Short mmCIF file of C-alpha atoms and ligand atoms in Angstrom, two decimals:
data_model
loop_
_atom_site.label_atom_id
_atom_site.label_comp_id
_atom_site.label_asym_id
_atom_site.label_seq_id
_atom_site.Cartn_x
_atom_site.Cartn_y
_atom_site.Cartn_z
CA LYS A 279 109.93 31.77 44.46
CA LYS A 280 113.52 31.68 43.10
CA VAL A 281 115.91 33.69 45.33
CA SER A 282 119.29 34.63 43.85
CA PHE A 283 122.20 36.32 45.63
CA THR A 284 124.82 38.55 44.01
CA LYS A 285 128.50 37.63 44.43
CA GLU A 286 128.84 40.49 46.92
CA GLN A 287 125.87 39.25 48.95
CA GLN A 288 127.28 35.73 49.08
CA ALA A 289 130.64 37.12 50.25
CA LEU A 290 128.97 39.37 52.85
CA MET A 291 126.88 36.48 54.23
CA LYS A 292 129.96 34.27 54.54
CA VAL A 293 131.95 36.96 56.41
CA ILE A 294 129.07 37.65 58.80
CA ILE A 295 128.29 33.98 59.48
CA ASP A 296 131.99 33.16 60.06
CA ALA A 297 132.29 36.09 62.49
CA TYR A 298 129.06 35.14 64.26
CA ASN A 299 130.19 31.53 64.69
CA LYS A 300 133.74 32.50 65.69
CA HIS A 301 132.76 34.99 68.38
CA GLN A 302 130.90 33.06 71.06
CA ILE A 303 131.00 33.20 74.84
CA PRO A 304 133.86 30.85 75.89
CA GLN A 305 132.51 27.47 77.02
CA ASP A 306 134.11 27.74 80.47
CA VAL A 307 132.23 31.02 81.05
CA ALA A 308 128.88 29.63 79.82
CA LYS A 309 129.43 26.51 81.99
CA LYS A 310 129.52 28.68 85.11
CA LEU A 311 125.76 29.08 84.65
CA LEU A 312 125.45 25.47 85.82
CA GLN A 313 127.17 25.93 89.18
CA ASP A 314 124.78 25.28 92.00
CA LYS A 315 124.64 28.59 93.85
CA TYR A 316 121.33 30.35 93.18
CA SER A 317 121.19 33.36 95.48
CA THR A 318 120.10 36.69 93.95
CA GLU A 319 123.62 37.93 94.58
CA GLU A 320 125.20 34.89 92.90
CA ASN A 321 122.85 35.18 89.91
CA PHE A 322 123.67 38.87 89.50
CA LEU A 323 127.41 38.17 89.63
CA LEU A 324 127.12 35.36 87.06
CA LEU A 325 125.01 37.46 84.70
CA THR A 326 127.48 40.32 85.09
CA GLU A 327 130.26 37.97 84.03
CA MET A 328 128.18 36.74 81.06
CA ALA A 329 127.36 40.29 79.98
CA THR A 330 131.01 41.34 80.23
CA SER A 331 132.11 38.36 78.18
CA GLN A 332 129.28 39.06 75.71
CA VAL A 333 130.43 42.68 75.22
CA GLN A 334 133.93 41.46 74.35
CA VAL A 335 132.41 38.97 71.89
CA LEU A 336 130.22 41.73 70.43
CA VAL A 337 133.18 44.06 69.84
CA GLU A 338 135.09 41.31 67.99
CA PHE A 339 132.01 40.41 65.91
CA THR A 340 131.39 44.08 65.03
CA LYS A 341 134.96 44.57 63.83
CA ASN A 342 134.28 41.84 61.24
CA ILE A 343 131.25 43.59 59.75
CA PRO A 344 132.44 44.72 56.29
CA GLY A 345 132.79 48.52 56.22
CA PHE A 346 132.46 49.00 59.99
CA LEU A 347 136.16 49.77 60.56
CA SER A 348 136.04 52.32 57.69
CA LEU A 349 133.48 54.38 59.62
CA ASP A 350 134.55 57.40 61.66
CA ARG A 351 136.19 56.09 64.85
CA GLU A 352 133.90 57.99 67.20
CA ASP A 353 130.88 56.76 65.25
CA GLN A 354 132.13 53.18 65.72
CA ILE A 355 132.10 53.72 69.50
CA ALA A 356 128.67 55.43 69.36
CA LEU A 357 127.22 52.46 67.42
CA LEU A 358 128.66 49.90 69.87
CA LYS A 359 127.47 51.78 72.94
CA GLY A 360 124.07 52.42 71.41
CA SER A 361 123.46 48.81 70.37
CA ALA A 362 125.16 46.75 73.11
CA VAL A 363 122.04 46.16 75.22
CA GLU A 364 119.90 45.31 72.17
CA ALA A 365 122.56 42.95 70.79
CA MET A 366 122.71 41.26 74.19
CA PHE A 367 118.94 40.86 74.34
CA LEU A 368 119.20 39.11 70.94
CA ARG A 369 122.09 36.97 72.14
CA SER A 370 120.48 35.96 75.42
CA ALA A 371 117.26 35.27 73.47
CA GLN A 372 119.12 32.93 71.15
CA ALA A 373 120.81 31.27 74.14
CA LEU A 374 117.44 30.77 75.85
CA ASN A 375 115.74 29.49 72.69
CA LYS A 376 118.44 27.36 71.11
CA LYS A 377 118.56 23.78 72.31
CA MET A 378 121.41 24.42 74.74
CA PRO A 379 122.66 21.32 76.59
CA ILE A 380 119.84 19.99 78.83
CA GLY A 381 119.27 22.24 81.78
CA HIS A 382 121.25 25.22 80.52
CA THR A 383 118.13 26.98 79.22
CA GLU A 384 116.12 26.61 82.41
CA VAL A 385 119.16 27.57 84.48
CA LEU A 386 119.73 30.76 82.50
CA GLU A 387 116.04 31.67 82.71
CA GLU A 388 116.03 30.99 86.46
CA ARG A 389 119.09 33.18 87.02
CA ILE A 390 117.66 36.07 85.02
CA ARG A 391 114.32 35.84 86.87
CA LYS A 392 116.13 35.86 90.22
CA SER A 393 118.83 38.48 89.79
CA GLY A 394 117.14 41.49 91.36
CA ILE A 395 115.24 42.62 88.23
CA SER A 396 111.81 43.96 89.18
CA GLU A 397 108.75 42.06 87.93
CA GLU A 398 107.64 44.98 85.73
CA PHE A 399 110.72 44.36 83.51
CA ILE A 400 110.70 40.56 83.71
CA LYS A 401 107.34 40.36 81.94
CA PRO A 402 108.24 42.31 78.74
CA MET A 403 111.68 40.70 78.74
CA PHE A 404 110.31 37.16 78.67
CA ASN A 405 107.56 38.14 76.23
CA PHE A 406 110.38 39.21 73.92
CA TYR A 407 112.28 35.98 74.47
CA LYS A 408 109.11 34.04 73.62
CA SER A 409 108.43 36.11 70.48
CA ILE A 410 112.00 35.52 69.28
CA GLY A 411 111.64 31.79 69.93
CA GLU A 412 108.41 31.65 67.89
CA LEU A 413 110.25 33.06 64.84
CA HIS A 414 112.54 30.00 64.57
CA MET A 415 115.24 32.13 62.96
CA VAL A 416 118.01 30.35 61.09
CA LEU A 417 121.61 31.25 61.98
CA GLU A 418 121.97 33.61 58.98
CA GLU A 419 118.90 35.57 60.10
CA GLN A 420 120.15 35.78 63.70
CA ALA A 421 123.57 37.03 62.57
CA LEU A 422 122.06 39.57 60.12
CA LEU A 423 119.52 40.84 62.66
CA THR A 424 122.37 41.46 65.13
CA THR A 425 124.36 43.21 62.35
CA ILE A 426 121.37 45.41 61.46
CA THR A 427 120.87 46.31 65.13
CA ILE A 428 124.51 47.37 65.45
CA LEU A 429 124.32 49.40 62.21
CA THR A 430 121.39 51.54 63.37
CA PRO A 431 122.13 55.07 62.04
CA ASP A 432 120.10 57.07 64.57
CA ARG A 433 121.97 56.12 67.73
CA PRO A 434 122.94 59.05 69.99
CA TYR A 435 126.09 60.96 68.93
CA VAL A 436 126.46 59.33 65.47
CA LYS A 437 127.83 62.10 63.20
CA ASP A 438 127.88 60.49 59.72
CA GLN A 439 124.45 58.77 59.71
CA PRO A 440 124.30 58.31 55.89
CA ALA A 441 127.51 56.21 56.01
CA VAL A 442 125.90 53.91 58.62
CA GLU A 443 122.62 53.87 56.66
CA ARG A 444 124.43 52.57 53.55
CA LEU A 445 125.95 49.68 55.50
CA GLN A 446 122.65 48.87 57.22
CA GLU A 447 120.75 48.89 53.91
CA THR A 448 123.18 46.32 52.46
CA ALA A 449 122.50 44.03 55.42
CA LEU A 450 118.73 44.67 55.18
CA ASP A 451 118.69 43.73 51.46
CA LEU A 452 120.48 40.51 52.30
CA LEU A 453 118.17 39.73 55.24
CA ARG A 454 115.09 40.30 53.09
CA LYS A 455 116.33 37.69 50.59
CA MET A 456 117.29 35.28 53.39
CA CYS A 457 113.74 35.49 54.77
CA VAL A 458 112.21 34.63 51.37
CA LEU A 459 114.67 31.76 50.99
CA HIS A 460 114.15 30.22 54.46
CA HIS A 461 110.48 31.13 55.05
CA PRO A 462 108.87 30.97 51.58
CA GLN A 463 105.42 30.31 53.10
CA GLU A 464 105.53 33.50 55.21
CA PRO A 465 105.65 36.62 52.99
CA GLN A 466 105.41 38.77 56.15
CA TYR A 467 108.35 37.09 57.90
CA PHE A 468 110.85 39.87 57.08
CA ALA A 469 108.43 42.50 58.43
CA ARG A 470 107.98 40.42 61.62
CA LEU A 471 111.76 40.31 62.12
CA LEU A 472 112.01 44.09 61.77
CA GLY A 473 109.17 44.40 64.28
CA ARG A 474 111.47 42.73 66.83
CA LEU A 475 113.93 45.62 66.36
CA THR A 476 111.22 48.03 67.52
CA GLU A 477 110.60 45.86 70.58
CA LEU A 478 114.36 45.86 71.27
CA ARG A 479 114.35 49.66 71.53
CA THR A 480 111.61 49.51 74.15
CA LEU A 481 113.53 46.87 76.08
CA SER A 482 116.68 48.95 76.05
CA HIS A 483 114.73 51.81 77.68
CA TYR A 484 113.56 49.34 80.37
CA HIS A 485 117.17 48.25 80.72
CA ALA A 486 118.33 51.76 81.68
CA GLU A 487 115.84 51.61 84.56
CA MET A 488 117.00 48.08 85.49
CA LEU A 489 120.55 49.41 85.78
CA ALA A 490 119.40 52.32 87.93
CA SER A 491 117.55 50.02 90.34
CA TRP A 492 120.53 47.67 90.60
CA ARG A 493 122.80 50.60 91.35
CA VAL A 494 120.43 51.90 94.01
CA ASN A 495 120.97 48.53 95.69
CA ASP A 496 124.69 49.09 95.40
CA HIS A 497 125.33 46.41 92.76
CA LYS A 498 128.76 46.70 91.16
CA PHE A 499 129.39 46.29 87.42
CA THR A 500 132.69 45.55 85.66
CA PRO A 501 134.77 48.43 84.19
CA LEU A 502 133.84 47.32 80.64
CA LEU A 503 130.10 47.42 81.41
CA CYS A 504 130.48 50.78 83.18
CA GLU A 505 132.19 52.15 80.08
CA ILE A 506 129.70 50.78 77.55
CA TRP A 507 126.66 51.70 79.69
CA ASP A 508 127.97 55.05 80.97
CA VAL A 509 127.42 54.12 84.62
CA GLN A 510 129.53 54.85 87.74
C1 82X B 646 125.17 43.04 84.17
C2 82X B 646 124.18 41.89 84.11
C3 82X B 646 123.53 41.63 85.48
C4 82X B 646 123.10 42.23 83.12
O1 82X B 646 122.48 43.44 83.12
N1 82X B 646 121.57 43.41 82.16
C5 82X B 646 121.62 42.21 81.52
C6 82X B 646 120.76 41.81 80.44
C7 82X B 646 119.74 40.91 80.67
CL1 82X B 646 119.47 40.32 82.29
C8 82X B 646 118.91 40.47 79.64
C9 82X B 646 119.15 40.94 78.35
C10 82X B 646 120.17 41.85 78.08
C11 82X B 646 120.99 42.26 79.14
CL2 82X B 646 122.28 43.35 78.84
C12 82X B 646 122.60 41.44 82.12
C13 82X B 646 122.99 40.06 81.72
O2 82X B 646 123.26 40.17 80.33
C14 82X B 646 123.55 39.08 79.53
C15 82X B 646 123.97 39.38 78.25
C16 82X B 646 124.29 38.36 77.36
C17 82X B 646 124.19 37.04 77.75
C18 82X B 646 124.51 35.90 76.96
C19 82X B 646 124.33 34.71 77.64
C20 82X B 646 124.58 33.39 77.14
C21 82X B 646 124.36 32.28 77.96
C22 82X B 646 124.63 30.99 77.46
C23 82X B 646 125.13 30.79 76.19
C24 82X B 646 125.35 31.93 75.36
C25 82X B 646 125.88 31.74 73.96
O3 82X B 646 125.93 32.75 73.22
O4 82X B 646 126.24 30.59 73.61
C26 82X B 646 125.08 33.22 75.83
S1 82X B 646 123.76 35.03 79.21
C27 82X B 646 123.77 36.74 79.02
C28 82X B 646 123.44 37.75 79.95
#
């Protein structure tokens, strides 16, 4: 089926892909995953550093989403706080599923499994990672899915939801076309991608409990994570 993009859609895709490629975790931070200390404590500290770096990357990426900086300032904060965990599940899923340098993937998985997260959360978390891997998303789809997650209108405390809805709909229209272009044999592919967004909401509820159990065991987070997750 012939897929055609408007000039605006081509411009939007280019801006989002450039931002997505530009804002990555610095190599020296990602390399720390390979150091050879594997205690629960060490894994937690490393993952805390990765999450903190990822939040900084996320903020920079979000600022490049066309229209985001024109939103009400407080709504911008509400969208970032409301989507950070979900965006980081997507990012860690892509890290675990992309062919990272040999060993990185297993190392990251090992550190997540042994960082003090209780088994009841590990299962759904790795089911999600597997379901993302099975989608074989192209980079454009990954970047647009992250954009759509950030531009979710019904996050807590968002005042002007219609303004966010308009931006999200633009990204959804583009993603729908991308799915037809890259997965012509799977008419349901777009619907499957949106199904992942529902699973992300469930995971972010689990995540609130993960944080609570870490804090019970007196685990410290960085100031940036405390601010974005409203802890401490
Ligand atoms: C505070 C910390 C203990 C924590 O609390 N909850 C979570 C969490 C966990 Cl466990 C799972 C999902 C979501 C969250 Cl939020 C975390 C760790 O969160 C992160 C967040 C992002 C990334 C990106 C990575 C990564 C690696 C290599 C390469 C790349 C790359 O993008 O190239 C990215 S690792 C990583 C770890």
